[in-house]
Short mmCIF file of C-alpha atoms in Angstrom, two decimals:
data_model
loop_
_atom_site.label_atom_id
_atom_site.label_comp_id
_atom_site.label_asym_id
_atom_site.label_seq_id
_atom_site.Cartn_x
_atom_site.Cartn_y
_atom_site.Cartn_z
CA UNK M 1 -1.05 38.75 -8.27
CA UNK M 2 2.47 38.02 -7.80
CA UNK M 3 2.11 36.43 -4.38
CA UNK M 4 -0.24 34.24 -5.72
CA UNK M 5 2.10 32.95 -8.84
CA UNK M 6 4.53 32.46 -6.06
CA UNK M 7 2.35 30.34 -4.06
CA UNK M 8 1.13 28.37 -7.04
CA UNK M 9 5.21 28.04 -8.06
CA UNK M 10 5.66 26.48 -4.64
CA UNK M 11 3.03 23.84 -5.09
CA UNK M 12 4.33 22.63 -8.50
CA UNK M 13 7.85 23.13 -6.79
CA UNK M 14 8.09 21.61 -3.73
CA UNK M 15 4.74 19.50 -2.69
CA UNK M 16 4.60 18.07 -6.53
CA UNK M 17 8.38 16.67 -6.56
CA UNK M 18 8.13 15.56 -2.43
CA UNK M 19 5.19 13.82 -3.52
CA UNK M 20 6.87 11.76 -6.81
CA UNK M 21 9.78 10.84 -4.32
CA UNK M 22 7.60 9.37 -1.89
CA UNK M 23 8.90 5.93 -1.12
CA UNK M 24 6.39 4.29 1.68
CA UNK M 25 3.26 3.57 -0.02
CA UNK M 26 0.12 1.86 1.44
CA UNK M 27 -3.10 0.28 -0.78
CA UNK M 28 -5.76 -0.88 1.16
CA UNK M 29 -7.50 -3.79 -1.22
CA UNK M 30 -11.18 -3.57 -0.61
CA UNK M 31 -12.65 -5.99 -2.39
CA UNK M 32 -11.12 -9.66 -3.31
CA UNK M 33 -11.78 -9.51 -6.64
CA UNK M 34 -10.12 -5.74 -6.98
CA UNK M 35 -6.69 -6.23 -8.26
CA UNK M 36 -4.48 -2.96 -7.95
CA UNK M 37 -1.45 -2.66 -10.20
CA UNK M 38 1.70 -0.79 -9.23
CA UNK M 39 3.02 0.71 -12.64
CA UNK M 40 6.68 1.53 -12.59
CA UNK M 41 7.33 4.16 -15.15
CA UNK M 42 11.35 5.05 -16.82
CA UNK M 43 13.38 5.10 -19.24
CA UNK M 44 14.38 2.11 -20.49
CA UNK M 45 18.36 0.88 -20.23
CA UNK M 46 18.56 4.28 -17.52
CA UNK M 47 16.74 2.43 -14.49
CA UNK M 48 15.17 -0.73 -14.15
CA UNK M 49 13.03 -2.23 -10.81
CA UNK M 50 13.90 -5.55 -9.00
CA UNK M 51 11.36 -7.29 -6.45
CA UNK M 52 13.14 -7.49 -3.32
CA UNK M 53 13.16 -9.01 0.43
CA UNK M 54 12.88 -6.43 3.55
CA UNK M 55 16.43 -7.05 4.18
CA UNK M 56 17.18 -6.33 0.27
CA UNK M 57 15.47 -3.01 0.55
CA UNK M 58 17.36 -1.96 3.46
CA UNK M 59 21.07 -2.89 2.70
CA UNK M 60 19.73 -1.98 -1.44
CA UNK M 61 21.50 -5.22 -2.28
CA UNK M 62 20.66 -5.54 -6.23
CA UNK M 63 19.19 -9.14 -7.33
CA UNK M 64 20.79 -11.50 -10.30
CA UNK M 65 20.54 -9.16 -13.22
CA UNK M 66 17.76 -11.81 -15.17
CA UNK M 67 15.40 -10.74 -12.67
CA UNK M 68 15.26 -7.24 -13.12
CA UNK M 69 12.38 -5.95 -14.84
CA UNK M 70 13.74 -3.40 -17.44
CA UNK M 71 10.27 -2.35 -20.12
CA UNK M 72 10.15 1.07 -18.63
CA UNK M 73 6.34 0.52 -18.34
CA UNK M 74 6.62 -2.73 -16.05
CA UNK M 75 3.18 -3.52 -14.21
CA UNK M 76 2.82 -5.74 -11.23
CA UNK M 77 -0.05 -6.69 -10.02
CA UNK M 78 -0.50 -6.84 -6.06
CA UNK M 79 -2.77 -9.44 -5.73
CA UNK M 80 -1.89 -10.18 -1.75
CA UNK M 81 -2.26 -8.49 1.30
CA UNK M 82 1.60 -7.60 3.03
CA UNK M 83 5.02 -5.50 2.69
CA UNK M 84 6.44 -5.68 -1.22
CA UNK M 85 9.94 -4.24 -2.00
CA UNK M 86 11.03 -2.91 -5.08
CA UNK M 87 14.17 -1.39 -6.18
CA UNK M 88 16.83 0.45 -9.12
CA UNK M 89 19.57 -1.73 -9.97
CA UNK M 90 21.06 0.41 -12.05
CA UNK M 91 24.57 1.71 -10.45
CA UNK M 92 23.87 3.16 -7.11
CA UNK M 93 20.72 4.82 -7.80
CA UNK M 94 18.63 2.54 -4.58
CA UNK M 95 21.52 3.16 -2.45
CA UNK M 96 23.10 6.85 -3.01
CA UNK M 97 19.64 8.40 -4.81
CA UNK M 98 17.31 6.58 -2.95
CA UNK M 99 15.38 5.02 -5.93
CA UNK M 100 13.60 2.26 -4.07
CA UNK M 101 9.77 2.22 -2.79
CA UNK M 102 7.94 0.24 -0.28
CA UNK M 103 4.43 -1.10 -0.89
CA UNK M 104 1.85 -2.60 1.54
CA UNK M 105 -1.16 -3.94 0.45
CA UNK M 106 -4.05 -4.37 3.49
CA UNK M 107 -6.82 -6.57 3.35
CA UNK M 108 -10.08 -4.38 3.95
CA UNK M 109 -12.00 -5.18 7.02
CA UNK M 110 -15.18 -6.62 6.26
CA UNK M 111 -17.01 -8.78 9.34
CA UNK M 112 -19.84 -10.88 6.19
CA UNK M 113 -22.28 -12.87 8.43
CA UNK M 114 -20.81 -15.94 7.75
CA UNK M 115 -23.84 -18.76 6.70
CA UNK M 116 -23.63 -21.23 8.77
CA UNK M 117 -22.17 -24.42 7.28
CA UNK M 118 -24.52 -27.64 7.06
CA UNK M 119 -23.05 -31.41 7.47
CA UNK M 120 -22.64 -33.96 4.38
CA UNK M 121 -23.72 -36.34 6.79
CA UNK M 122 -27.70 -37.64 6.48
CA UNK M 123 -30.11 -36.89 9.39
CA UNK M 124 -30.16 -39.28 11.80
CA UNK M 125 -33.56 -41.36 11.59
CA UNK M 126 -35.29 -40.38 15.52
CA UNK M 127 -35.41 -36.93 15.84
CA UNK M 128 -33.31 -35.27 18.33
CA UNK M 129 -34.43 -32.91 21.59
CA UNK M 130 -33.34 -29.45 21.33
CA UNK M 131 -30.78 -28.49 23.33
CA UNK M 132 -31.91 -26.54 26.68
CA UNK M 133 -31.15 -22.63 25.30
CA UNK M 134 -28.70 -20.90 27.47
CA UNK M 135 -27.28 -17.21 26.92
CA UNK M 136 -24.56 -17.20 24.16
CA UNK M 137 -21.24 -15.96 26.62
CA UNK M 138 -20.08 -12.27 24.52
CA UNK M 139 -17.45 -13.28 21.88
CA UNK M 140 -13.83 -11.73 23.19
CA UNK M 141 -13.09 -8.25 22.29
CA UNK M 142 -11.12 -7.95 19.56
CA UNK M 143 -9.17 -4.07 18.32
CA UNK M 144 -11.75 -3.86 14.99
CA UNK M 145 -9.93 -2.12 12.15
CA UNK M 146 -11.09 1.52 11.09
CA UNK M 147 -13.38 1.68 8.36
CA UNK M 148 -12.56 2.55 5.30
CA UNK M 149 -12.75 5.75 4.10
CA UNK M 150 -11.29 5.29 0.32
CA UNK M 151 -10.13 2.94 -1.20
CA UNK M 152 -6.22 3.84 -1.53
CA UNK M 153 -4.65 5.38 1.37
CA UNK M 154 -0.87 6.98 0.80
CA UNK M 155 1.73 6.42 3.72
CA UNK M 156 4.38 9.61 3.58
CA UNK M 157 7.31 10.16 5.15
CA UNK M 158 7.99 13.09 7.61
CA UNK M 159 10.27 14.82 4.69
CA UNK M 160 6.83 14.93 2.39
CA UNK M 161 4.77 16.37 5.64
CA UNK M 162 7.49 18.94 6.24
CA UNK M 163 7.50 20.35 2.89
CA UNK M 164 3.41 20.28 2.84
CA UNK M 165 3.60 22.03 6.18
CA UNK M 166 6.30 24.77 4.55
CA UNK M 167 4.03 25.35 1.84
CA UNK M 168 1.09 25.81 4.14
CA UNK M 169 3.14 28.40 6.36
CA UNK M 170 4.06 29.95 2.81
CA UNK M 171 0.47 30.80 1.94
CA UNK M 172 0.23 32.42 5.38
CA UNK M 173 2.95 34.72 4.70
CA UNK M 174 1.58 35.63 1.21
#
C-alpha cells in the first residue's frame, strides 16, 4: 500500500509541476471557424504577460510597460496559424525563473475538392469544339502533413520527458 502512495506522490510531485512549467506549446487549429484561447492565469500586480517577438523571447527583453497585460485572467485569442511569444515582465521572472511560454498555432491539413470556378464572362455565341482529351500529367509530389489525430497536440521539452521517464522507471521499482 505504501509503494503505491509513493508512486501516486510522484505523479502529483514531479510529472504534475514538469507539466505546469512547460514552456513550448503547440495547437493545431482544425477548423477555421475554431478559435482557441490561451488563458494566462496569476495573481494580479505579482506577474503580468507581454506579447513578444522571437528575438524578445530569447534575450526576455520586457516591452513598454502600457502593453503588458496585467488582469490575472488575461485571454488571447489565437486566431492565426504561426510562432506567438509571451512573457513576465515583472522583475526577472522571464529571464532568471523562466516565466515565458512559446505558442504555435498550425493550420490543420485539409485537401477540400476545390469547385471549380466559372467565368463572369457570357458564353460566346458559336459553340466551341472540345478540346482533344489527353492524360492529365500526375500533379508533383508534395510531403502531405500527418493527419490529425486530436485536436490539440502539446510540444514538451526534454526536461518534462525526463521526469515522465523517471516516474515510469519509479513504478518499475515499486
Amino acid at each position: 500500500m505504501a509503494s503505491k502512495q509513493l508512486a501516486a506522490l510522484a505523479i502529483f510531485a514531479i510529472v504534475l509541476p514538469a507539466v505546469a512549467m512547460a514552456t513550448e506549446f503547440t495547437l493545431l487549429k482544425i477548423l477555421s471557424s475554431i478559435l482557441i484561447h490561451a488563458v494566462f492565469k496569476y495573481t494580479a500586480g505579482r506577474h503580468n504577460v507581454f506579447k513578444v517577438n522571437g528575438t524578445a523571447f530569447t534575450n526576455c527583453t520586457i516591452p513598454p510597460a502600457n502593453e503588458a497585460l496585467t488582469t490575472g485572467n488575461d485571454v488571447i485569442t489565437l486566431a492565426t496559424p504561426g510562432r506567438k511569444w509571451y512573457i513576465c515582465g515583472v522583475n526577472d521572472h522571464c529571464a532568471n525563473y523562466g516565466q515565458k511560454l512559446a505558442i504555435t498555432v498550425l493550420e490543420a491539413w485539409v485537401s477540400p475538392a476545390s469547385a471549380p470556378s466559372t467565368p463572369a464572362a457570357s458564353a460566346p455565341s458559336t459553340p466551341a469544339a472540345p478540346a482533344p482529351s489527353t492524360p492529365a500529367a500526375p500533379a508533383p509530389s508534395t510531403p502531405a502533413a500527418p493527419a490529425p489525430s486530436s485536436a490539440y497536440g502539446i510540444s514538451v521539452s526534454g526536461y518534462q520527458l525526463l521526469m515522465a521517464a523517471m516516474v515510469a522507471v519509479a513504478f518499475l521499482v515499486v
